[in-house]
Each structure stands twice: as structure tokens, then as C-alpha cells.
XYZ file of C-alpha atoms in Angstrom:
562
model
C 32.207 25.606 -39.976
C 34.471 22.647 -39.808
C 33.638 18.992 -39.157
C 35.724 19.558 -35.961
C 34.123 22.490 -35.027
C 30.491 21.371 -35.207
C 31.567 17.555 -33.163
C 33.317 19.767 -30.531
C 29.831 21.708 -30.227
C 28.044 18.581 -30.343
C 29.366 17.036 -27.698
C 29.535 20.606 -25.488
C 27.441 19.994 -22.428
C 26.058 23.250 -22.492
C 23.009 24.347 -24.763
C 24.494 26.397 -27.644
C 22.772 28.930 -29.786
C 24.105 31.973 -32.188
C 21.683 34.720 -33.001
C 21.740 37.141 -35.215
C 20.668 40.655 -32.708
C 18.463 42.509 -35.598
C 16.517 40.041 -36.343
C 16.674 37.883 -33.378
C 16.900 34.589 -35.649
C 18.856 31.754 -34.366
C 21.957 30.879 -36.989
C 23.199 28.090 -35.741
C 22.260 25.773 -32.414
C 24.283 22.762 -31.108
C 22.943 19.617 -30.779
C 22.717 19.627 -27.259
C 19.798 22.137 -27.672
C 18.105 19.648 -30.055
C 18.039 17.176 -27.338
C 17.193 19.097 -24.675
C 14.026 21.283 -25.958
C 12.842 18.446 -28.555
C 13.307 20.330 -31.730
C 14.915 19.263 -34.969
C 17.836 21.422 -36.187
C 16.124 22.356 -38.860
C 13.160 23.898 -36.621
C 15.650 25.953 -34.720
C 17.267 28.063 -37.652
C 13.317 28.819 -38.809
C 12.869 29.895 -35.426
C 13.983 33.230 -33.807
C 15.457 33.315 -30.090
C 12.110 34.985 -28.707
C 10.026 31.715 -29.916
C 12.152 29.827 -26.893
C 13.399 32.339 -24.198
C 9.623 33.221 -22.382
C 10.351 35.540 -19.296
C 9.532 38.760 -18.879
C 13.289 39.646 -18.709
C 14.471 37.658 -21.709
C 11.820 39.818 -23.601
C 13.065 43.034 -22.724
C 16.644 41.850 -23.051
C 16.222 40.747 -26.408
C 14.320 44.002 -27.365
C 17.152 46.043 -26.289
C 19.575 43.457 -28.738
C 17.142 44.350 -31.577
C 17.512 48.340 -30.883
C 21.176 47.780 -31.144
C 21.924 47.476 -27.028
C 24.221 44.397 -27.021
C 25.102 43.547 -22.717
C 26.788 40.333 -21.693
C 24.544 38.459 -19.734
C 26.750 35.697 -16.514
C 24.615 32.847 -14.715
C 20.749 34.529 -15.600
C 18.267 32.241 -14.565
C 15.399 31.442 -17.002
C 12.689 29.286 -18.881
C 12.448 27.824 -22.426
C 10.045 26.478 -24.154
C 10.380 22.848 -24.945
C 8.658 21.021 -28.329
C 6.332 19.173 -26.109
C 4.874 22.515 -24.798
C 6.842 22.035 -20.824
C 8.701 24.909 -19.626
C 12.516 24.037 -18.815
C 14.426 26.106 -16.094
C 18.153 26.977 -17.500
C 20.743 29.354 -16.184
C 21.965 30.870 -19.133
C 25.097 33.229 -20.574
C 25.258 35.861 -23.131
C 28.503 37.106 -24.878
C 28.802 39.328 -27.855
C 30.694 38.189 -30.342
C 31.628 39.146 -33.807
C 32.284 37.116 -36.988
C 33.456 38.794 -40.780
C 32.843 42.444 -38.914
C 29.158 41.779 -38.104
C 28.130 41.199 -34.110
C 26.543 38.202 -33.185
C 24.468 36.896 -29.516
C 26.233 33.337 -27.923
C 23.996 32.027 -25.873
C 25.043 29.305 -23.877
C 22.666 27.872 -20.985
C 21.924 24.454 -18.940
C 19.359 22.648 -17.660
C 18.953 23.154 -13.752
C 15.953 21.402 -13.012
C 17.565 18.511 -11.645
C 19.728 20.992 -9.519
C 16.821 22.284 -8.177
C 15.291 18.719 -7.433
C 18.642 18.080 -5.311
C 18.744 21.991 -3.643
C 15.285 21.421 -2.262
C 15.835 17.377 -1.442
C 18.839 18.573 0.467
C 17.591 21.735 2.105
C 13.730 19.303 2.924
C 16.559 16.435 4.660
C 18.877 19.542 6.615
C 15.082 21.128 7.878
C 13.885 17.705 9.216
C 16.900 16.642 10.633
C 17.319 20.404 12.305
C 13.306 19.865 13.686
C 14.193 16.771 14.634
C 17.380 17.439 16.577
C 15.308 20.584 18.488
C 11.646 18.489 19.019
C 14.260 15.604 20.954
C 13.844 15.235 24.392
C 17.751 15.152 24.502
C 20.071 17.691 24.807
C 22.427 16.876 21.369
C 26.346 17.676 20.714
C 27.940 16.708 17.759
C 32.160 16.763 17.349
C 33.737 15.949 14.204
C 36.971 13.660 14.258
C 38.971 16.722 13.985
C 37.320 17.838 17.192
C 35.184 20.506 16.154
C 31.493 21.289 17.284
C 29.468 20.208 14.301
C 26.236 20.783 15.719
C 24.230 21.472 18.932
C 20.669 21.829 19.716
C 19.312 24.432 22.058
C 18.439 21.986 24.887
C 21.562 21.051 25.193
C 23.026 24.935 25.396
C 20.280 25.303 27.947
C 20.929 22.181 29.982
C 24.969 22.860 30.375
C 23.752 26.753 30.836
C 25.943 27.885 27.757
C 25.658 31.713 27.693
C 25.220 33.644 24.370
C 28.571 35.653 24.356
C 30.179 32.251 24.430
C 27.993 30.728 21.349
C 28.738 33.810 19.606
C 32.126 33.155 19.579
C 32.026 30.176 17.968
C 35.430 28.725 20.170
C 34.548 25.026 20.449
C 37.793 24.698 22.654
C 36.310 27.008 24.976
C 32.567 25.555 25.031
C 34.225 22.064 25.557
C 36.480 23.311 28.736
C 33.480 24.934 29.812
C 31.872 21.900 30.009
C 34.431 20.303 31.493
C 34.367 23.171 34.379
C 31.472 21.998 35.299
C 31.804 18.409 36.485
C 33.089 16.737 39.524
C 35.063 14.400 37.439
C 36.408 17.087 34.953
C 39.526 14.335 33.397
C 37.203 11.643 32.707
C 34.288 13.982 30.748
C 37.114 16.177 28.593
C 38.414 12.129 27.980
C 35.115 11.323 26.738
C 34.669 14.154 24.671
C 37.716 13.636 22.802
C 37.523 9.712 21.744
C 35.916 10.765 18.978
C 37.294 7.599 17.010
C 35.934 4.997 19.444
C 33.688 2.571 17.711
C 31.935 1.502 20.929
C 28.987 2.888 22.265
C 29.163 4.722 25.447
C 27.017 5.020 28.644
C 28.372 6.602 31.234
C 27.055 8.934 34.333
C 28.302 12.812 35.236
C 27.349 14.409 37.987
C 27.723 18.188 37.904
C 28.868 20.482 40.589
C 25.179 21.986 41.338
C 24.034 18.588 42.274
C 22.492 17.808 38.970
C 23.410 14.473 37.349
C 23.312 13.932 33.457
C 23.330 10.960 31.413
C 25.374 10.905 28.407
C 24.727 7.981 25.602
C 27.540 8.296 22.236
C 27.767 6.554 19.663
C 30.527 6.924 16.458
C 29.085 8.936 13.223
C 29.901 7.118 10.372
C 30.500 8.139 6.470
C 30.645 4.889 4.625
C 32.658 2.563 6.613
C 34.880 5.624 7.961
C 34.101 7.208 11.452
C 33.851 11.025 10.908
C 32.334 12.230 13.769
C 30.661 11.094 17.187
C 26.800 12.464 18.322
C 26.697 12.754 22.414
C 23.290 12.783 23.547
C 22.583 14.503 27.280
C 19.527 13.537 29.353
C 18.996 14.901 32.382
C 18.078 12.447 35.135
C 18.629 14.322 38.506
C 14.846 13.802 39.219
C 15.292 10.371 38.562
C 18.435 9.904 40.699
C 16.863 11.267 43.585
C 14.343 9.549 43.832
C 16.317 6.414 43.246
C 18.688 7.372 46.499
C 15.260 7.995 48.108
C 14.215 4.253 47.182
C 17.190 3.051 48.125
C 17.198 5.084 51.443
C 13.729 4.172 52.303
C 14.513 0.460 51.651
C 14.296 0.090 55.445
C 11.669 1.378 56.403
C 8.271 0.030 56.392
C 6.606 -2.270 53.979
C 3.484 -0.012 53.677
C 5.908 2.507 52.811
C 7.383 1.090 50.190
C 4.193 -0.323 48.816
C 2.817 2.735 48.462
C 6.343 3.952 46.644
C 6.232 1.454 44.576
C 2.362 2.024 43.024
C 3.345 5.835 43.107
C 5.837 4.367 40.654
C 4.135 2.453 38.273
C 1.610 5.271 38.117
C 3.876 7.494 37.173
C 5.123 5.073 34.659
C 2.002 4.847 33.269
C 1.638 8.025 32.654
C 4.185 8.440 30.866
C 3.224 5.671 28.976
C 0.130 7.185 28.224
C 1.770 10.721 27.176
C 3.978 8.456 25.192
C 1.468 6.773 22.981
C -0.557 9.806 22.559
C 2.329 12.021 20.975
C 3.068 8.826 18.732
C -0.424 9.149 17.624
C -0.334 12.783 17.435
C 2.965 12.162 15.077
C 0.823 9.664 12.955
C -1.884 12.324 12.902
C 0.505 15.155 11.812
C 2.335 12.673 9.367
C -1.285 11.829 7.949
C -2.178 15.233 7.488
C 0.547 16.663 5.962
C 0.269 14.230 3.235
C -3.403 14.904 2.639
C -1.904 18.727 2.544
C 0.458 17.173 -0.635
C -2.565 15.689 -2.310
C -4.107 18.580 -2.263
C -1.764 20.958 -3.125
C -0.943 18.834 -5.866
C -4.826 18.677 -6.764
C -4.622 22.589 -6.628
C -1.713 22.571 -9.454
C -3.442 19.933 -11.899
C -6.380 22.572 -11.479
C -4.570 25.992 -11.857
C -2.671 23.880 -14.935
C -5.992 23.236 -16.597
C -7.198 26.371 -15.911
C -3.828 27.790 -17.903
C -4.292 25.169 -20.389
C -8.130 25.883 -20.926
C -7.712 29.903 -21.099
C -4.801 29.476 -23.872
C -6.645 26.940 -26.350
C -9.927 29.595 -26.147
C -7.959 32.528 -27.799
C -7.027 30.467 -31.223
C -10.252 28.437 -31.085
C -11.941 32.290 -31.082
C -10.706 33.515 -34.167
C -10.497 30.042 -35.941
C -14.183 29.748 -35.376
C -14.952 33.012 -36.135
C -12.825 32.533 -39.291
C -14.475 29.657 -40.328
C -17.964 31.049 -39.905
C -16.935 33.985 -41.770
C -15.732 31.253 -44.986
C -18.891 29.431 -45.339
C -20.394 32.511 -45.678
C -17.926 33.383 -48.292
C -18.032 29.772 -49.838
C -21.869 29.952 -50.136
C -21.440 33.044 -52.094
C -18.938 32.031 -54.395
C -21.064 28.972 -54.802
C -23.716 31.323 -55.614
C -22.133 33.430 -58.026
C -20.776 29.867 -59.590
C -24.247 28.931 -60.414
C -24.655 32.301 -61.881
C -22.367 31.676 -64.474
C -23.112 28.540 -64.826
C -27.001 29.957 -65.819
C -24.663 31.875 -68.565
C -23.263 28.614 -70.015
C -25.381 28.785 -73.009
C -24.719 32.356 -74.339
C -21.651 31.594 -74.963
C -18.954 30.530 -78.138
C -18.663 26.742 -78.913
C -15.203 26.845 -78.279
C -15.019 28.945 -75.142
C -17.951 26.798 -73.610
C -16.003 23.749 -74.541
C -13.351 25.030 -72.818
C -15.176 25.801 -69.169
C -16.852 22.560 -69.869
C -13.912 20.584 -70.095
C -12.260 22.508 -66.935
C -15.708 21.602 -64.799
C -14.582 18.304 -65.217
C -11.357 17.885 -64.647
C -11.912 20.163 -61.448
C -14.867 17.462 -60.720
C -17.332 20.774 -59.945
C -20.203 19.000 -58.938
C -18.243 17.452 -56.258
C -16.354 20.199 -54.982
C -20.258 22.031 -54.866
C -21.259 19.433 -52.546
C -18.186 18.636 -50.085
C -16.938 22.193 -49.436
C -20.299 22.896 -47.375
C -19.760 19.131 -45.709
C -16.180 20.134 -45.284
C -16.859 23.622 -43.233
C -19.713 22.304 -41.206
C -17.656 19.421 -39.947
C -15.114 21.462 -39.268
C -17.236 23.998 -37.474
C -18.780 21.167 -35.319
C -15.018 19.948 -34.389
C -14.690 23.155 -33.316
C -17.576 23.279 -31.141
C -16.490 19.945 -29.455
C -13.074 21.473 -28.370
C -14.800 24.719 -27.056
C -16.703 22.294 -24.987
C -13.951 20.163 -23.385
C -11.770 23.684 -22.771
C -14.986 24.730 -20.783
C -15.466 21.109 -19.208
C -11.415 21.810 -17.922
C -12.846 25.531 -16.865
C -15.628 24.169 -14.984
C -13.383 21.289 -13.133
C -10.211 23.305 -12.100
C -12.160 26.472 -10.606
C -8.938 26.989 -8.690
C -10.082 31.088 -8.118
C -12.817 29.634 -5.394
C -11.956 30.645 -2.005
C -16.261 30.672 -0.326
C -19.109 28.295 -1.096
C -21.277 28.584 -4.004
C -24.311 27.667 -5.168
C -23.208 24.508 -7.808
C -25.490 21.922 -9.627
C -23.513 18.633 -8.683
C -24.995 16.983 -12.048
C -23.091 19.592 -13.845
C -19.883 18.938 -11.868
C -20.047 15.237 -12.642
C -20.496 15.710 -16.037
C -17.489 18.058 -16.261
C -15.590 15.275 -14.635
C -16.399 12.798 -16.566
C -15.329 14.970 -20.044
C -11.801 15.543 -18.066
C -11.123 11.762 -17.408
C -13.292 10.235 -20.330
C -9.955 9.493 -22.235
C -9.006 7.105 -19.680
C -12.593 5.592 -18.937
C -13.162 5.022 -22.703
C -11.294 2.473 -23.539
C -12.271 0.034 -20.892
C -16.182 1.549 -19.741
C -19.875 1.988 -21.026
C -20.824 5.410 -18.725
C -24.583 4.797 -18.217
C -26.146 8.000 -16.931
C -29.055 8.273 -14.817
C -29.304 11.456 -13.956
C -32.488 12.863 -11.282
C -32.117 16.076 -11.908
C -30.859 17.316 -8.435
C -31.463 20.871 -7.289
C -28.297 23.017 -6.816
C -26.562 23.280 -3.335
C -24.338 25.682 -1.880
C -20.793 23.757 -1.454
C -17.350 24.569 -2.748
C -17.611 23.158 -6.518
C -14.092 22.412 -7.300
C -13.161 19.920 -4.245
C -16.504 17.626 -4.994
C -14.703 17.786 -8.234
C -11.904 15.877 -6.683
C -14.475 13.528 -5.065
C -15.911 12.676 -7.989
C -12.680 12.457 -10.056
C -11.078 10.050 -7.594
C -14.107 7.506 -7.537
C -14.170 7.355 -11.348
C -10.787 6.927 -11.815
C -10.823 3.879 -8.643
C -14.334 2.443 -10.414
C -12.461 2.570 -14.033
C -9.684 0.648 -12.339
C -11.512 -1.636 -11.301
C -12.683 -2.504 -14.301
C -9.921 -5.495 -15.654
C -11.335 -5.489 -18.975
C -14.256 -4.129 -20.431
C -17.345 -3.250 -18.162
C -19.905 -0.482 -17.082
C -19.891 2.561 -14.582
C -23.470 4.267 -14.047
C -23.959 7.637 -12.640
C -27.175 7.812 -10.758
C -28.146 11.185 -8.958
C -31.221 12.142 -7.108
C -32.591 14.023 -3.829
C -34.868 14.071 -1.129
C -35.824 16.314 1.449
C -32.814 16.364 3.091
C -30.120 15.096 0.791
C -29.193 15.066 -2.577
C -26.845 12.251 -3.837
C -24.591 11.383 -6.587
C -23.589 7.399 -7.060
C -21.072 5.684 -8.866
C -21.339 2.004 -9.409
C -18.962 -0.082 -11.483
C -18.692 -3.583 -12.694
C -15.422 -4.273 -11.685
C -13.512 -6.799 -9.046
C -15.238 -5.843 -6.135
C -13.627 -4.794 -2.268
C -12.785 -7.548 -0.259
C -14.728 -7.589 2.963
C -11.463 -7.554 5.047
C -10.324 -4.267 3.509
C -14.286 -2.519 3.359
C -13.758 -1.108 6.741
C -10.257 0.414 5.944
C -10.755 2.050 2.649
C -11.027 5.437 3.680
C -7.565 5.101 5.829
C -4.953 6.855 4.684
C -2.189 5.027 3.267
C -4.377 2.011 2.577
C -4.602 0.873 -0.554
C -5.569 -2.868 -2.529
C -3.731 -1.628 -5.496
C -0.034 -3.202 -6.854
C 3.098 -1.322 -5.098
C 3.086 1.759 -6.979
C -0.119 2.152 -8.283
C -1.647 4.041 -5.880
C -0.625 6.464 -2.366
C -3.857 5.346 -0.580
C -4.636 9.006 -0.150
C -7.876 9.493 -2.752
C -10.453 7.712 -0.862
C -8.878 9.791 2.673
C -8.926 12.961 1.047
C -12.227 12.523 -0.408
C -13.342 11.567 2.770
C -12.474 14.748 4.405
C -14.322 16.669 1.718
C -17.531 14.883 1.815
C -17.036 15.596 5.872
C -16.353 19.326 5.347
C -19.490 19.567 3.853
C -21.702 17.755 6.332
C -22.135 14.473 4.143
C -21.128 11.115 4.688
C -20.420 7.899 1.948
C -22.416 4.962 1.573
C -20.334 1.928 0.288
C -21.458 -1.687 -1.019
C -19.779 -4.048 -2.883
C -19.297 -7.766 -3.742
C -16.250 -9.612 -5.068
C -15.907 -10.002 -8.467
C -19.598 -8.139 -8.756
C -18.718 -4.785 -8.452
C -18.913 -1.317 -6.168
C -21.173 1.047 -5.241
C -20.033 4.392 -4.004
C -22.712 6.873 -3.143
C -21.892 10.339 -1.732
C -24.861 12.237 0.801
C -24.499 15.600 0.886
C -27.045 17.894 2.770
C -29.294 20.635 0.459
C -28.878 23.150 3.428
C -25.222 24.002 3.764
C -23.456 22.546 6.590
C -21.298 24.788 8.619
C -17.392 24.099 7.969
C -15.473 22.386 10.559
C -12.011 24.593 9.888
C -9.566 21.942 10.527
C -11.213 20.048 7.682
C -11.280 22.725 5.306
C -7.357 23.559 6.357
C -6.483 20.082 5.609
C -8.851 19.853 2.067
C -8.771 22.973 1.006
């Protein structure tokens, strides 16, 4: 291929990859596929096209290539496997080509992940703003600056008594002269309606032909600095107008009378003060919990992840172990028959002695005797230490758990601690102090969590270097796992507000405020409560109570933790 060839593929921004279809090896790959799935060029054209494409489809489809079925392939979605072990989503074409007679596979694909990121960001903004425009007290129309109905909520169909048949047509002229039917001032509403350019506000008053009187508030839509729409809001007020003209027709009458108006009134007012403040707090309360629903989820993922993770690394740690097991056995006899000949030595010729003799030490024999057998037993123990950790991750994620079971909270915490050690190590001493605890029955996985999020807040902490100790133990009614660092301390300002959600002491950034909430809810779900102490700059204490019968589940916790 030319120079010009090979910078023109280069600087493609589309993935680019030739295969050859009986073999399935990749020829040649652009550089764009370097940089997108890590791997040197080199890499690539040792690699065949099944060592990247992983779906179930790409298999078959590239099976088919290799029996000599070649099919174009337009806009396929799929993953590849990246040199860092991720997964990258492409959409990806095939074409069959041919080059000196022979047929050849272009691939060409993209990345569409940050598509994806934008699809869902948009469609997440269009669902809130569509909940928000239908949860509004307001009956909302929306005209665009060429005087088209952009949008309309249902309350506002409802209020104007739109019919169906009319919606369904989708004639804004005819909706907007309906509208206009329906007024007692019919010139000054179909004016309002179409100042769509005005950059005022508007307030104004209609009052409809069934008696009913509307408010209507509009304001200009902007895009930029350029008006491209206006948003009419419709509230309707009859009740209120009524019983204005009643004030106002009352306004004679006697003072008792109007006292007692006038306290009807302001209770009225504060009722609707009251209902006011309690759906704000039932907004805070739905805003708090669908966060804690985020956490969680996302605690679910890094669980099913090391799960994945921890079933993958046990197949090759299997058969390497078993491997190695099976070659110090064969080492040790080969070491034995070695010292078999070596018992030989002396029966035989001066010159073929001299020989093995002089071999022995140039091969340094002796040494080899003694460091294979060190070699294969340390190798055996690393080994050993890996199956251990992929269990530890087994043992943390549990992400198949769906009813309580019966869990020793000792071995949880130590299962933890192997899963965040490589953070903890560089900056903690763990002192354990363990009282052996009997088991309980609870749900294993989420006191995980619990204990996850206080070592990771203790190890934080910690500035520089200092100590966390793990202390466990029981009575008759409890049985209790501690965590107690070295590190700055809590404030006693912010002691009463750590298990808030949203609060957090830590830099903008460091933290969402959310693993002390949802731990919280946990330790609650399970009919246990926290005990917390600390001093400034002397350190925390964290200990969690948790009852040895099991407490019966309080199902809006477990909804909102589980």
C-alpha cells in the first residue's frame, strides 16, 4: 500500500480492519483502531477478528465467513474488546471485497458510546420535562414563532374541554379558533395568542362564556438570545373570583360578617400552606430516595462486575494450579532420576565423566537442584493467594441474594477488607480484634456495603499514616462489628447530620454524601441502629448493632436498599 493510502486510512474516522474470511486473521487495521481498542499494530495482525468482535452474533457471522458464506453487514450494533479488558459498543459495517482475485472482509465500525451517553441524557431531560409539564398545577400551551402548537399538557386540553377528534387531527389553526370560540372577548385572546415575538411578560384575565374565568401568565421562549417560541400557562381561578365578588359584595354588610370571612380566609390560606410545604417535602423525600435507588443500583453493578470478574480469573487459575501441582511432581522425579545417575558417575570412562562433570557445572546443578523446588512452591503459594482474593470478591458481591441468610458478619468484614485492602494499605495498620460473633440471619451482601463504606470514610480520614481496628463481639441481644480509626475526627457541628443525605465534610467532589444515608437504611432494614463517637483530630468510632434474632423487614426500606 502507498504512503497515501495508509495516511488517508490513518486519519479515517472510522475503525478500519481487513480480514482474511478462512482464517479470520486481521491483514491490515488503521490506526484509528489502534487508538481506540489500545492495541499496537503489531498486536492486531497476530490477532484474528474473533479475538475482538465478542457477541453472540459476531460469532456466528464470522463462522459462516469461515465456511465460505460472505453477507454484507449496514449499521450492526456490537462490542469489542479493548486492551485494557472494557467492552466498547460500535456500530459496525461489513463489505466484501476482493484484491489480486482472492475475497477479503472490510470492516469498518465507530465508537457509539458517547452517542448513547447523549440518547439517554436527552431522552432522561425530554421525560422530566414531559413529568414536569403534566405534575403542574397549570394547564400549559406552547406556540412556536411560526405559530404552531409545540406542546400541550393534558390539563390544559381538559380545562379548555378540547375533544379527542380535534387532538387527533393535529390542526393547531383549528384548536387555536376553538379557543378563541370560547371567550367573551374572542379579538383580544386570538391577539394574545399570536404575539408570539413579544418580549414582555403577560398577565392578563379571560373570562369564558360558561362563567368560568382563567388566568393566563406568558412569557417569550428563548434559544440563545433569539425568541423561538412563547409558553402560555392557564390557571383556573373561577373559585377564586367568586369568592372575591362575594368579598367585595359583602363589603357592606356587617363587621362580624366579614370577620368571620376574613379568618375563613386565612384558614384556608393556611392550608394551603400546609399542603404546600408537605408536597415540597414529599419532593425532597422522593428526590432523596431516588438517589439512594442510584447508589444502590450502582452498588448492585460493582457487585455483579466482581462477581464476572471473580468467576473468569477461577477457570485459568484451575488448570494453572493443577498444572503446576502436576510439575513438581514431575520435577521431583526428574530430580530423582538425576541423582540416579549421578550414583552412576563413577562407572563410567575418564573422558565421558569429564565431560558430564564439566556440563554439571556450567549448568550450576547443585543450584538448579535446590531452586526449582523453591521456585514451584512459591509459585504454588502465589497461586493460592489469588484463589483467595477471587473468593474474597465472591463472598462480597453475592449479587444472586434475593432472602435473608444465615451469614457470619466476621467473615463478611474480612472479605471486605481483602476487596478494599489496596486502598487501606498504603496509608493504615488494620488491627483486628475479632470476638468471634455467632452467625445471624441478615442479607450478607448489603452489610457488605455497610462495612465497605465505613472503611473506605475511616481510611480517608486517615491524612497520613495511622490505624483502623476492627473489634466484633455479642451479647444476648446484639452482636456488633466496630470500626475505629485514627484519623481527623467529626466536628461536633456536623455529628448530628452525618447520616443526611447529601451531607458530606469532604472537598467538592470527593464524595455524594450518600454512603453514610444508604448505610443507614441498611442497618435500619435489619432492626439495628449505629453508635458514633469521635473527637477532632483523635479519631472515630463507628459501631454497627444488629439484633441475633432477625428483625422483620420494613418494605419501604428494603425497596429503597435493596
Amino acid at each position: 500500500m502507498s504512503s497515501y493510502a495508509q495516511l488517508m486510512l490513518d486519519h479515517s474516522p472510522y475503525m478500519m480492519m481487513l480480514v482474511e474470511p478462512t482464517q479470520l486473521r486481521i491483514v491490515m487495521a488503521n490506526r484509528s483502531v489502534e487508538q481506540a481498542l489500545g492495541y499496537t499494530g503489531a498486536e492486531l495482525l497476530a490477532m484474528t477478528v474473533t479475538d475482538i468482535e465478542s457477541s453472540l452474533q459476531d460469532v456466528f457471522y464470522w463462522e459462516d465467513v469461515r465456511a465460505g458464506q460472505y453477507l454484507d453487514i449496514e449499521g450492526q450494533e456490537g462490542l469489542y474488546h479493548c486492551a485494557d479488558t472494557s467492552m466498547l459498543a460500535v456500530a459496525k459495517s461489513i463489505r466484501v471485497v476482493h484484491h489480486e482475485g482472492l475475497p477479503f472482509l472490510l470492516v469498518q465500525a465507530r465508537d457509539v458510546q458517547k452517542e448513547r451517553k447523549i440518547e439517554d441524557a436527552l431522552e432522561q431531560t425530554l421525560s422530566q420535562l414531559r413529568a414536569t409539564l403534566e405534575s403542574t398545577g397549570n394547564g400549559i400551551l406552547v406556540i412556536d414563532w411560526q405559530g404552531r402548537i409545540a406542546s400541550m399538557n393534558r390539563l390544559f386540553s381538559k380545562m379548555w374541554g378540547i375533544g379527542d377528534a380535534l387532538l387527533l387531527e393535529h390542526n393547531d389553526a383549528a384548536i387555536i379558533e376553538f379557543m378563541v370560540g370560547r371567550v367573551n372577548e374572542p379579538d383580544a385572546c386570538r391577539a394574545r395568542l399570536r404575539a408570539i415575538v413579544d418580549s414582555d411578560e403577560s398577565e392578563e384575565l379571560f373570562w369564558l362564556r360558561d362563567g368560568r374565568v382563567f388566568e393566563c401568565k406568558s412569557r417569550p421562549q428563548y434559544l440563545g438570545e433569539r425568541i423561538v417560541g412563547r409558553v402560555f400557562g392557564y390557571n383556573d381561578i373561577t373559585e377564586r373570583t367568586r369568592a372575591e365578588q362575594a368579598l367585595r359584595e359583602s363589603r357592606d354588610k356587617l363587621e362580624e360578617r366579614v370577620l368571620e370571612r376574613t379568618a375563613d380566609l386565612e384558614t384556608a390560606n393556611a392550608t394551603l400552606l400546609a399542603e404546600k410545604l408537605r408536597q415540597q417535602e414529599l419532593i425532597r423525600k422522593l428526590e432523596e430516595t431516588k438517589s439512594q435507588l442510584l447508589q444502590s443500583e450502582k452498588m448492585a453493578s460493582i457487585g455483579q462486575l466482581a462477581a464476572g470478574v471473580a468467576h473468569e480469573i477461577n477457570n485459568p487459575v484451575g488448570f494453572v494450579n493443577s498444572n503446576l501441582g502436576t510439575l513438581q511432581r514431575y520435577a521431583t522425579d526428574m530430580l530423582t532420576l538425576l541423582a540416579a545417575y549421578e550414583r552412576l558417575e563413577g562407572t563410567l570412562a575418564g573422558e565421558a565423566r569429564q565431560d558430564i562433570l564439566r556440563l554439571k557445572t556450567e549448568i550450576d546443578v547443585d543450584f538448579l537442584r535446590e531452586d526449582v523446588g523453591s521456585l514451584l512452591t512459591e509459585s504454588l503459594s502465589g497461586l493460592q493467594r489469588v484463589k483467595r482474593i477471587v473468593q474474597d470478591l465472591k463472598d462480597f458481591s453475592h449479587v444472586d441474594e434475593s432472602e435473608r441468610q444465615w451469614a457470619n458478619l466476621e467473615t463478611g468484614l474480612e472479605s471486605t477488607l481483602n476487596v478494599v485492602w489496596n486502598e487501606i494499605k498504603y496509608k493504615a495498620t488494620v488491627v483486628k480484634e475479632y470476638g468471634a460473633i455467632p452467625q445471624i440471619e441478615c442479607f450478607p451482601s448489603q452489610l457488605n456495603q455497610v462495612f465497605m463504606n465505613l472503611l473506605i470514610n475511616a481510611v480517608h480520614a486517615i491524612e497520613e499514616q495511622g490505624r483502623i481496628t476492627l473489634r466484633t463481639g455479642h451479647d444476648e441481644q446484639y452482636v456488633w462489628v466496630e470500626v475505629a480509626d485514627t484519623g481527623k475526627g467529626i466536628k461536633p457541628e456536623h455529628l448530628g447530620r452525618i447520616f443526611e443525605p447529601f451531607f458530606t465534610t469532604k472537598p467538592v467532589g470527593k464524595g455524594t454524601g450518600l454512603g453514610l444515608s444508604l448505610s443507614y437504611g441498611i442497618v435500619q432494614k435489619h432492626g439495628g441502629h449505629f453508635e458514633v463517637s469521635s473527637e477532632p483530630g483523635e479519631g472515630t468510632v463507628f459501631k454497627v448493632l444488629l439484633p441475633r434474632v432477625g428483625a422483620p423487614v420494613n418494605k419501604q426500606l428494603e425497596q429503597k436498599t435493596s
